[in-house]
């Protein structure tokens, strides 16, 4: 085949196509050798039926001179029928690094998302700031950070890390709502192993420094760990199903047909929760029993697993779920669980998603480790998030709800519109054993002397439970809207959300913003 002449109209198109396909072939060779997809293959996987429209493909290049454009592909297309803007860094071009052109393209794409009020998804695979371009590249990161902050809370922003994300570049995904990594090929670190070794003498591998395991289990930077690139992309498509395109439109609502499976699961939900307050169970089973089709898309499932957060639908309406997880650390609230909960509640509030909270919490986790980690400062974030949320909020106390942890977990006093409890719920300042040992210290000391300690303690604990711990006190004092049968929980949530659908409590802009701990 003869080489197309780019000086003619048809020739230019042909030359452009030939250049693009040669570049893609080179990209495929490089990426496939590392078991990775190319930037454009990733975008094709992300958009419905592989259809997307690339913008600015040759910016920074020259079709006539046979030079491809930049190290980033950007465009738009549909995800489950709704428009989304996305970009993918192209590691096959200069290691996917960011220079002037790449920075301009990414800023322009975020700007497109902002103007069109559509979600923005970024696929990261890059060596960071292009060293040859020096401070010009650094400044582009500054512009991207600023644009990402402008879009934050206006349109959903999601990052998929499918390669290295190095240096200060990590702060771009960190500013977005969700980060998805793959088990093997994703790495995020502020300083790489070589710099770490040179400056601190510490020898670490890429995985130890910033692999998906570290960021999903330990640092909490990531929100999901996928096994493959395909799974990571698919997870992001599922997340988008629950989100509105922007904060200016209502969250998605799907047609829901009541069905016997959901009705049966909701009716039998009490069987999933042991009555003994000390026995663990998986609260996600409770969530699945109460939402449409048992479908619950969990977020940060590996980080701070003592609380679970995620999205589901209730009677067709997309909602955010928060629930203490008694299966891990008895569901206590600690610094990590607090920050996980707080950021999620803020996300739901920013995008108009109702929040359904299931409470089964024995308290904040006690001990010097947590105090030193800043449980006061970081635990306060949960209060900031719930107290300032203006979306519909419904809370159900499943079993125990003790102390400050109960109050901050979407109690009525902190801002829930409606709060309910199951009949066996234990609501109090603290658990009966701890409370009895403080309240009845003298009686217990005497009982220890006369050898009746065990019987006396059991009787005092029982008295405390009967008089103080049951949910009737909370109902009488207006902290609960009712004690409900577990089997009625799903319908109660549905009815509550119907009532709250017209809630509009957005604060008038009398102050610039609050100053709670960030
Ligand atoms: C210029 C770079 C580059 C960079 C990689 N390349 N990083 N070029 N600037 N920052 C080039 C390589 O020279 C190579 O070019 C190609 O990209 C592929 O890189 P390899 O090293 O061959 O790939 P691999 O072995 O997979 O290793 C990838 C890597 C490694 C782990 C990312 O390249 C690396 O450690 N790079 C430096 C990462 C880093 O420290 N970045 C931080 C920069 S500072 P050829 O021509 O051989 O194919 C920063 C600050 C941002 O980003 C601040 C924001 C405020």
Coordinates of C-alpha atoms and ligand atoms in Angstrom, one line a residue:
X1 CA 0.0 0.0 0.0
X2 CA 1.3 3.4 -0.9
X3 CA 1.9 6.0 1.8
X4 CA -1.1 8.5 2.0
X5 CA -0.2 12.1 1.0
X6 CA -1.3 14.2 4.0
X7 CA -1.4 17.3 1.8
X8 CA -4.7 16.2 0.3
X9 CA -8.0 16.1 2.2
X10 CA -8.5 12.3 2.0
X11 CA -4.8 11.8 2.3
X12 CA -4.8 13.7 5.6
X13 CA -7.5 11.5 7.1
X14 CA -5.7 8.4 5.8
X15 CA -2.4 9.6 7.2
X16 CA -4.0 10.4 10.5
X17 CA -5.6 6.9 10.7
X18 CA -2.3 5.2 9.7
X19 CA -0.4 7.2 12.3
X20 CA -2.9 6.3 15.0
X21 CA -3.0 2.6 14.2
X22 CA 0.9 2.4 14.1
X23 CA 1.0 4.1 17.5
X24 CA -1.6 1.7 18.8
X25 CA 0.3 -1.3 17.5
X26 CA 3.4 -0.1 19.3
X27 CA 1.5 0.6 22.4
X28 CA -0.1 -2.9 22.3
X29 CA 3.3 -4.5 21.9
X30 CA 4.7 -2.6 24.9
X31 CA 1.7 -2.9 27.2
X32 CA 0.7 -6.5 26.4
X33 CA 4.2 -7.6 27.1
X34 CA 3.6 -6.4 30.7
X35 CA 0.1 -8.0 30.7
X36 CA -1.4 -4.5 30.5
X37 CA -3.9 -3.0 28.1
X38 CA -3.2 0.1 26.1
X39 CA -4.8 3.4 27.1
X40 CA -7.3 3.2 24.2
X41 CA -8.2 -0.5 24.9
X42 CA -8.9 0.5 28.4
X43 CA -11.2 3.4 27.4
X44 CA -13.0 1.1 24.9
X45 CA -13.6 -1.4 27.7
X46 CA -15.0 1.4 29.9
X47 CA -17.5 2.8 27.6
X48 CA -20.7 1.1 26.5
X49 CA -20.1 -1.3 23.5
X50 CA -16.6 0.0 23.2
X51 CA -17.9 3.2 21.6
X52 CA -16.2 6.5 22.6
X53 CA -15.1 9.7 20.9
X54 CA -11.5 10.8 21.3
X55 CA -10.7 14.5 21.6
X56 CA -7.4 16.1 20.7
X57 CA -5.7 12.9 19.7
X58 CA -3.0 14.7 17.8
X59 CA -2.5 17.7 20.0
X60 CA 1.3 18.1 20.5
X61 CA 2.1 15.9 17.5
X62 CA 2.1 16.4 13.7
X63 CA 0.3 14.1 11.3
X64 CA 2.4 15.4 8.4
X65 CA 5.6 14.8 10.3
X66 CA 4.3 11.4 11.5
X67 CA 4.5 12.2 15.2
X68 CA 1.8 11.1 17.5
X69 CA 0.4 13.5 20.0
X70 CA 0.7 13.1 23.7
X71 CA 1.0 10.5 26.4
X72 CA -2.7 10.7 27.3
X73 CA -5.9 9.8 25.4
X74 CA -9.0 11.7 26.3
X75 CA -12.6 11.5 25.2
X76 CA -16.3 10.9 26.1
X77 CA -18.9 8.3 25.6
X78 CA -21.7 6.6 27.4
X79 CA -21.8 4.3 30.5
X80 CA -25.1 2.5 30.9
X81 CA -26.5 5.1 28.5
X82 CA -25.3 8.2 30.4
X83 CA -22.5 10.5 29.2
X84 CA -19.1 10.3 31.0
X85 CA -15.8 12.0 30.2
X86 CA -12.6 10.0 30.6
X87 CA -8.9 10.0 30.0
X88 CA -6.2 7.4 30.1
X89 CA -2.5 8.0 30.4
X90 CA -0.6 6.2 27.6
X91 CA 2.5 4.6 29.2
X92 CA 3.8 3.6 25.7
X93 CA 4.5 7.3 25.0
X94 CA 7.4 8.6 27.2
X95 CA 6.2 6.4 30.1
X96 CA 2.8 8.1 30.2
X97 CA 4.6 11.1 31.8
X98 CA 3.0 14.5 32.1
X99 CA 4.3 17.5 30.3
X100 CA 2.7 20.7 29.0
X101 CA 0.4 19.0 26.4
X102 CA -0.8 16.2 28.7
X103 CA -1.5 18.7 31.4
X104 CA -3.5 20.9 29.0
X105 CA -5.5 17.9 27.8
X106 CA -6.4 16.6 31.2
X107 CA -7.4 20.1 32.5
X108 CA -9.5 20.5 29.3
X109 CA -11.2 17.2 29.9
X110 CA -12.0 17.9 33.5
X111 CA -13.3 21.3 32.4
X112 CA -15.6 19.5 29.8
X113 CA -16.9 17.3 32.6
X114 CA -17.6 20.4 34.7
X115 CA -19.4 22.3 31.9
X116 CA -21.4 19.3 30.8
X117 CA -22.1 18.3 34.4
X118 CA -21.0 14.7 33.7
X119 CA -18.8 12.3 35.7
X120 CA -15.0 12.3 35.1
X121 CA -12.9 9.1 35.1
X122 CA -9.1 9.1 35.0
X123 CA -7.0 6.1 34.2
X124 CA -3.5 6.5 35.6
X125 CA -0.4 4.8 34.3
X126 CA 2.5 7.2 34.3
X127 CA 6.0 8.0 35.5
X128 CA 4.8 11.3 36.8
X129 CA 6.1 14.7 35.9
X130 CA 8.2 14.6 32.7
X131 CA 11.7 15.4 34.0
X132 CA 12.8 17.0 30.7
X133 CA 10.0 19.5 30.9
X134 CA 10.9 20.5 34.5
X135 CA 8.9 23.1 36.3
X136 CA 6.5 23.4 33.4
X137 CA 5.3 19.8 34.1
X138 CA 5.1 20.5 37.8
X139 CA 2.9 23.6 37.2
X140 CA 0.6 21.4 35.1
X141 CA 0.0 19.2 38.1
X142 CA -0.9 22.4 40.0
X143 CA -3.5 23.2 37.4
X144 CA -4.9 19.7 37.4
X145 CA -5.2 19.7 41.2
X146 CA -7.0 23.0 41.1
X147 CA -9.4 21.8 38.3
X148 CA -10.0 18.6 40.2
X149 CA -10.9 20.6 43.3
X150 CA -13.3 22.7 41.2
X151 CA -15.1 19.6 40.0
X152 CA -15.1 18.0 43.4
X153 CA -18.7 17.8 44.8
X154 CA -20.0 19.0 41.5
X155 CA -19.6 15.9 39.4
X156 CA -18.4 12.4 40.5
X157 CA -14.7 11.8 39.9
X158 CA -13.2 8.4 39.9
X159 CA -9.6 7.2 39.4
X160 CA -8.4 3.8 38.2
X161 CA -4.7 3.1 38.8
X162 CA -3.5 0.7 36.2
X163 CA 0.3 1.2 36.5
X164 CA 2.6 3.5 38.3
X165 CA 1.3 6.7 39.8
X166 CA 4.4 8.4 41.2
X167 CA 5.5 11.5 43.0
X168 CA 3.1 14.4 43.7
X169 CA 1.0 13.0 40.8
X170 CA -0.7 10.8 43.4
X171 CA -2.6 13.8 44.7
X172 CA -4.7 14.0 41.6
X173 CA -6.4 10.7 42.3
X174 CA -6.3 11.4 46.0
X175 CA -8.6 14.4 45.3
X176 CA -11.2 12.4 43.4
X177 CA -14.0 10.5 45.1
X178 CA -12.9 6.9 44.6
X179 CA -9.7 5.2 43.7
X180 CA -9.6 1.7 42.2
X181 CA -6.4 -0.3 42.0
X182 CA -5.4 -3.7 40.6
X183 CA -3.7 -6.4 42.7
X184 CA -0.5 -6.6 40.6
X185 CA 0.2 -3.7 38.4
X186 CA -1.0 -0.6 40.4
X187 CA 1.4 1.4 42.5
X188 CA 1.0 4.7 44.2
X189 CA 3.8 6.4 46.1
X190 CA 5.0 9.9 46.8
X191 CA 8.7 8.9 46.7
X192 CA 9.9 5.7 44.8
X193 CA 12.1 2.9 46.3
X194 CA 15.3 4.5 44.9
X195 CA 14.7 7.9 46.6
X196 CA 13.6 6.2 49.8
X197 CA 16.8 4.1 49.8
X198 CA 18.9 7.2 49.1
X199 CA 17.4 9.4 51.6
X200 CA 16.5 7.1 54.5
X201 CA 18.5 3.9 53.8
X202 CA 15.2 1.9 53.9
X203 CA 15.1 -0.8 51.3
X204 CA 11.5 -1.4 50.1
X205 CA 9.9 -2.9 47.0
X206 CA 7.4 -1.1 44.9
X207 CA 4.7 -3.4 46.4
X208 CA 5.7 -2.7 49.9
X209 CA 5.8 1.0 49.3
X210 CA 2.6 1.5 47.4
X211 CA 1.0 -1.7 46.0
X212 CA -2.7 -2.3 46.0
X213 CA -2.5 -4.4 49.1
X214 CA -1.0 -1.5 51.1
X215 CA -3.4 1.0 49.9
X216 CA -6.5 -1.2 50.3
X217 CA -5.7 -2.8 53.6
X218 CA -3.6 -0.3 55.4
X219 CA -3.4 3.3 54.2
X220 CA -7.1 3.5 53.1
X221 CA -6.0 5.5 50.0
X222 CA -7.8 3.1 47.7
X223 CA -11.4 2.1 47.6
X224 CA -11.3 -1.2 45.8
X225 CA -8.8 -3.8 44.8
X226 CA -9.6 -5.7 41.6
X227 CA -7.8 -8.8 40.3
X228 CA -7.7 -7.6 36.7
X229 CA -7.9 -4.4 34.7
X230 CA -11.2 -5.6 33.3
X231 CA -12.6 -6.1 36.8
X232 CA -11.4 -2.7 37.9
X233 CA -13.1 -1.0 34.9
X234 CA -16.3 -3.0 35.5
X235 CA -16.4 -2.0 39.2
X236 CA -16.2 1.6 38.2
X237 CA -19.1 1.1 35.7
X238 CA -21.1 -0.4 38.6
X239 CA -20.3 2.5 40.9
X240 CA -21.5 5.0 38.3
X241 CA -24.9 3.1 38.2
X242 CA -25.6 4.5 41.6
X243 CA -24.5 8.1 41.1
X244 CA -26.1 11.1 39.6
X245 CA -24.3 12.7 36.7
X246 CA -23.8 15.8 38.9
X247 CA -24.9 17.3 42.2
X248 CA -27.6 19.3 40.2
X249 CA -29.6 16.2 39.2
X250 CA -31.4 13.6 41.3
X251 CA -29.6 10.3 41.9
X252 CA -30.7 7.5 39.5
X253 CA -34.0 5.7 40.2
X254 CA -34.7 2.3 38.7
X255 CA -37.9 0.6 38.1
X256 CA -38.4 -2.0 40.9
X257 CA -40.9 -4.8 40.8
X258 CA -41.5 -6.3 44.3
X259 CA -40.6 -10.0 44.2
X260 CA -40.9 -13.0 46.5
X261 CA -37.1 -13.4 47.0
X262 CA -36.7 -9.8 48.4
X263 CA -39.8 -10.1 50.5
X264 CA -38.7 -13.4 52.0
X265 CA -35.2 -12.1 52.7
X266 CA -36.6 -9.0 54.4
X267 CA -39.0 -11.0 56.5
X268 CA -36.3 -13.3 57.8
X269 CA -33.7 -10.6 58.5
X270 CA -33.9 -11.1 62.3
X271 CA -32.4 -14.6 61.9
X272 CA -29.1 -13.0 60.7
X273 CA -28.5 -11.1 63.9
X274 CA -27.7 -13.1 67.1
X275 CA -29.5 -11.8 70.1
X276 CA -26.4 -12.1 72.4
X277 CA -24.7 -8.7 72.1
X278 CA -21.3 -10.4 72.1
X279 CA -21.8 -12.8 69.2
X280 CA -20.4 -11.6 65.9
X281 CA -22.2 -11.7 62.5
X282 CA -21.7 -10.3 59.1
X283 CA -23.8 -7.1 58.9
X284 CA -23.5 -7.2 55.1
X285 CA -25.9 -10.1 55.1
X286 CA -28.4 -7.8 56.9
X287 CA -27.8 -5.1 54.3
X288 CA -28.3 -7.5 51.4
X289 CA -31.5 -8.8 53.0
X290 CA -33.0 -5.4 53.1
X291 CA -32.0 -3.9 49.7
X292 CA -33.3 -4.5 46.2
X293 CA -32.3 -7.9 44.7
X294 CA -29.7 -8.3 47.5
X295 CA -27.3 -6.1 45.5
X296 CA -24.8 -4.2 47.6
X297 CA -21.7 -2.6 46.0
X298 CA -19.3 -2.2 48.9
X299 CA -16.5 0.4 49.0
X300 CA -13.3 0.1 50.9
X301 CA -14.2 -3.5 51.9
X302 CA -10.6 -4.2 52.9
X303 CA -9.9 -1.0 54.9
X304 CA -11.3 -0.5 58.4
X305 CA -13.6 -3.5 58.0
X306 CA -15.2 -2.7 61.4
X307 CA -17.5 -0.5 59.4
X308 CA -19.0 -1.2 56.0
X309 CA -20.0 1.5 53.4
X310 CA -21.5 1.1 50.0
X311 CA -24.3 1.7 47.5
X312 CA -27.6 -0.2 47.0
X313 CA -31.1 0.5 45.8
X314 CA -34.2 0.5 48.0
X315 CA -37.5 0.3 46.1
X316 CA -35.5 1.5 43.0
X317 CA -33.9 4.5 44.7
X318 CA -30.1 4.7 44.9
X319 CA -28.9 5.1 48.5
X320 CA -25.7 5.1 50.5
X321 CA -25.4 2.5 53.3
X322 CA -23.3 2.8 56.4
X323 CA -23.2 -0.1 59.0
X324 CA -21.1 -1.1 61.9
X325 CA -19.6 -4.5 61.3
X326 CA -19.6 -6.7 64.5
X327 CA -17.6 -9.3 62.7
X328 CA -14.5 -7.2 62.9
X329 CA -13.2 -5.7 66.2
X330 CA -16.8 -6.1 67.5
X331 CA -17.8 -3.2 65.2
X332 CA -16.0 -0.6 67.4
X333 CA -15.3 2.8 65.9
X334 CA -11.7 3.7 65.5
X335 CA -9.7 6.4 63.6
X336 CA -9.8 4.5 60.3
X337 CA -13.5 3.6 60.5
X338 CA -14.3 7.2 61.4
X339 CA -12.5 8.7 58.4
X340 CA -14.0 6.0 56.1
X341 CA -17.5 6.7 57.3
X342 CA -17.1 10.5 57.4
X343 CA -15.8 10.8 53.8
X344 CA -18.5 8.5 52.5
X345 CA -21.3 10.4 54.3
X346 CA -19.9 13.6 52.8
X347 CA -19.8 12.1 49.4
X348 CA -23.5 11.0 49.6
X349 CA -24.4 14.4 50.9
X350 CA -22.6 16.2 48.1
X351 CA -24.5 14.1 45.5
X352 CA -28.0 14.0 47.0
X353 CA -27.9 10.3 47.9
X354 CA -30.0 9.4 51.0
X355 CA -28.0 7.7 53.8
X356 CA -29.3 4.6 55.5
X357 CA -27.3 3.8 58.7
X358 CA -27.5 0.5 60.5
X359 CA -26.1 0.7 64.1
X360 CA -24.6 -2.0 66.2
X361 CA -21.7 -0.4 67.9
X362 CA -20.2 -1.0 71.4
X363 CA -18.3 2.3 71.4
X364 CA -15.2 4.0 70.2
X365 CA -12.2 1.6 70.4
X366 CA -10.5 2.3 73.8
X367 CA -6.7 2.5 74.4
X368 CA -3.6 4.5 74.1
X369 CA -3.0 3.5 70.5
X370 CA -6.3 5.1 69.4
X371 CA -5.9 8.2 71.6
X372 CA -2.4 8.7 70.2
X373 CA -3.6 8.2 66.7
X374 CA -6.0 11.1 67.3
X375 CA -9.4 9.5 67.8
X376 CA -10.6 12.8 69.2
X377 CA -9.6 14.8 66.1
X378 CA -10.3 12.1 63.5
X379 CA -13.4 10.7 65.3
X380 CA -14.9 14.2 65.1
X381 CA -15.0 13.9 61.3
X382 CA -18.0 11.5 61.6
X383 CA -19.9 14.2 63.5
X384 CA -19.0 16.9 61.0
X385 CA -20.2 14.7 58.2
X386 CA -23.5 13.6 59.7
X387 CA -24.3 16.9 61.4
X388 CA -23.8 18.9 58.2
X389 CA -25.5 16.4 55.8
X390 CA -28.7 17.7 54.3
X391 CA -29.9 14.6 52.4
X392 CA -32.6 12.2 53.8
X393 CA -31.2 10.2 56.6
X394 CA -32.8 7.1 58.1
X395 CA -31.1 5.1 61.0
X396 CA -32.0 1.7 62.3
X397 CA -30.4 0.3 65.5
X398 CA -30.1 -3.4 65.1
X399 CA -28.6 -4.4 68.4
X400 CA -26.4 -2.4 70.7
X401 CA -25.8 1.4 70.5
X402 CA -23.5 2.6 73.2
X403 CA -22.0 5.9 74.1
X404 CA -20.6 8.5 71.8
X405 CA -20.2 6.0 69.0
X406 CA -24.0 5.6 69.0
X407 CA -24.6 9.3 68.9
X408 CA -22.3 10.0 66.0
X409 CA -23.5 7.1 63.9
X410 CA -26.4 9.0 62.4
X411 CA -28.5 9.3 65.6
X412 CA -31.5 11.6 65.6
X413 CA -29.7 14.1 67.7
X414 CA -26.9 14.4 65.2
X415 CA -29.3 14.8 62.2
X416 CA -31.1 11.7 61.2
X417 CA -34.6 12.5 60.0
X418 CA -36.0 9.2 61.3
X419 CA -34.5 6.7 63.6
X420 CA -35.8 3.3 64.6
X421 CA -34.7 0.4 66.7
X422 CA -35.3 -3.3 66.9
X423 CA -37.1 -4.5 70.0
X424 CA -34.0 -6.1 71.6
X425 CA -31.8 -3.1 70.9
X426 CA -29.6 -2.0 73.8
X427 CA -29.1 1.8 73.9
X428 CA -27.1 3.3 76.7
X429 CA -24.1 5.3 77.7
X430 CA -22.1 2.1 77.9
X431 CA -22.6 -1.7 78.0
X432 CA -24.3 -3.2 81.1
X433 CA -21.2 -4.9 82.5
X434 CA -19.0 -1.7 82.4
X435 CA -21.8 0.5 83.7
X436 CA -22.6 -1.9 86.6
X437 CA -19.0 -2.0 87.6
X438 CA -19.0 1.8 87.9
X439 CA -22.5 2.4 89.3
X440 CA -22.5 -0.4 91.8
X441 CA -18.8 -0.3 92.8
X442 CA -19.6 -0.4 96.6
X443 CA -22.2 -3.2 96.3
X444 CA -19.8 -5.3 94.2
X445 CA -16.9 -4.7 96.7
X446 CA -19.1 -5.9 99.5
X447 CA -20.2 -8.9 97.5
X448 CA -16.6 -9.8 96.8
X449 CA -16.1 -9.9 100.6
X450 CA -19.0 -12.1 101.4
X451 CA -18.5 -14.5 98.4
X452 CA -21.6 -13.6 96.5
X453 CA -19.8 -11.6 93.8
X454 CA -21.1 -13.5 90.7
X455 CA -24.8 -13.6 91.7
X456 CA -24.7 -9.9 92.8
X457 CA -23.0 -8.8 89.6
X458 CA -25.5 -10.8 87.4
X459 CA -28.4 -9.2 89.3
X460 CA -27.1 -5.7 89.0
X461 CA -26.3 -6.1 85.3
X462 CA -29.8 -7.4 84.8
X463 CA -31.3 -4.5 86.7
X464 CA -29.3 -2.0 84.7
X465 CA -30.3 -3.7 81.4
X466 CA -34.0 -3.6 82.4
X467 CA -34.1 -0.1 83.7
X468 CA -31.6 1.7 81.4
X469 CA -30.5 -0.2 78.3
X470 CA -33.8 -1.0 76.5
X471 CA -35.0 1.1 73.7
X472 CA -38.2 2.3 75.4
X473 CA -36.3 5.0 77.2
X474 CA -35.1 6.4 73.9
X475 CA -38.6 6.2 72.4
X476 CA -40.0 8.0 75.5
X477 CA -37.4 10.8 75.3
X478 CA -37.9 11.3 71.5
X479 CA -34.6 9.9 70.3
X480 CA -36.3 7.2 68.4
X481 CA -39.3 7.4 66.1
X482 CA -40.3 3.8 66.9
X483 CA -39.5 0.3 67.8
X484 CA -40.1 -1.8 64.8
X485 CA -40.3 -5.5 64.1
X486 CA -37.2 -6.6 62.2
X487 CA -39.4 -8.1 59.5
X488 CA -40.8 -4.6 58.9
X489 CA -37.4 -2.9 58.5
X490 CA -37.3 -2.8 54.7
X491 CA -40.8 -1.4 54.4
X492 CA -40.0 1.1 57.2
X493 CA -37.0 2.3 55.2
X494 CA -39.0 2.5 52.0
X495 CA -41.8 4.5 53.6
X496 CA -39.3 6.8 55.3
X497 CA -37.4 7.5 52.1
X498 CA -40.7 8.2 50.3
X499 CA -41.6 10.8 53.0
X500 CA -38.1 12.3 52.8
X501 CA -37.9 12.5 49.0
X502 CA -38.9 16.1 49.1
X503 CA -36.5 17.1 51.8
X504 CA -34.6 20.3 51.0
X505 CA -32.5 21.5 53.8
X506 CA -29.5 23.0 52.0
X507 CA -28.0 25.7 54.1
X508 CA -28.2 29.2 52.8
X509 CA -24.7 30.5 52.0
X510 CA -24.2 32.7 55.0
X511 CA -20.7 31.5 55.7
X512 CA -17.9 30.4 53.4
X513 CA -17.6 27.0 54.9
X514 CA -17.4 25.2 58.3
X515 CA -14.1 24.6 59.9
X516 CA -14.4 21.1 61.3
X517 CA -11.3 18.9 61.1
X518 CA -10.6 17.9 57.6
Ligands
LIG1 C1 10.7 11.3 32.0 C2 10.3 9.1 32.3 C3 9.9 9.3 33.6 C4 9.9 10.7 34.1 C5 9.7 7.3 33.2 N1 10.2 7.8 32.1 N2 9.5 8.2 34.2 N3 10.7 10.1 31.5 N4 10.3 11.6 33.2 N5 9.4 11.0 35.3 C6 10.5 7.1 30.9 C7 11.6 6.2 31.0 O1 12.8 6.8 30.8 C8 11.3 5.2 29.8 O2 11.7 5.8 28.6 C9 9.9 5.1 29.8 O3 9.4 6.3 30.5 C10 9.4 3.9 30.6 O4 9.9 3.9 31.8 P1 10.7 2.6 32.4 O5 11.5 3.0 33.6 O6 11.4 1.8 31.3 O7 9.4 1.7 32.8 P2 9.3 0.8 34.1 O8 10.5 -0.1 34.3 O9 8.0 0.1 34.0 O10 9.3 1.7 35.4 C11 8.3 2.7 35.5 C12 8.6 3.7 36.7 C13 10.0 4.2 36.5 C14 8.4 2.9 38.0 C15 7.5 4.7 36.7 O11 10.1 4.8 35.2 C16 10.2 5.3 37.5 O12 10.5 5.1 38.7 N6 10.1 6.6 37.0 C17 10.3 7.7 37.9 C18 9.1 7.9 38.7 C19 9.2 9.1 39.6 O13 9.9 9.2 40.5 N7 8.4 10.1 39.2 C20 8.2 11.2 40.0 C21 8.6 12.4 39.1 S1 8.3 13.8 40.1 P3 12.2 5.0 27.3 O14 12.6 6.0 26.4 O15 13.4 4.2 27.9 O16 11.1 4.1 26.9 C22 6.6 14.0 40.0 C23 6.2 15.2 40.8 C24 4.8 15.6 40.5 O17 5.9 13.4 39.4 C25 4.6 16.8 41.4 C26 3.2 17.3 41.4 C27 3.0 18.4 42.4

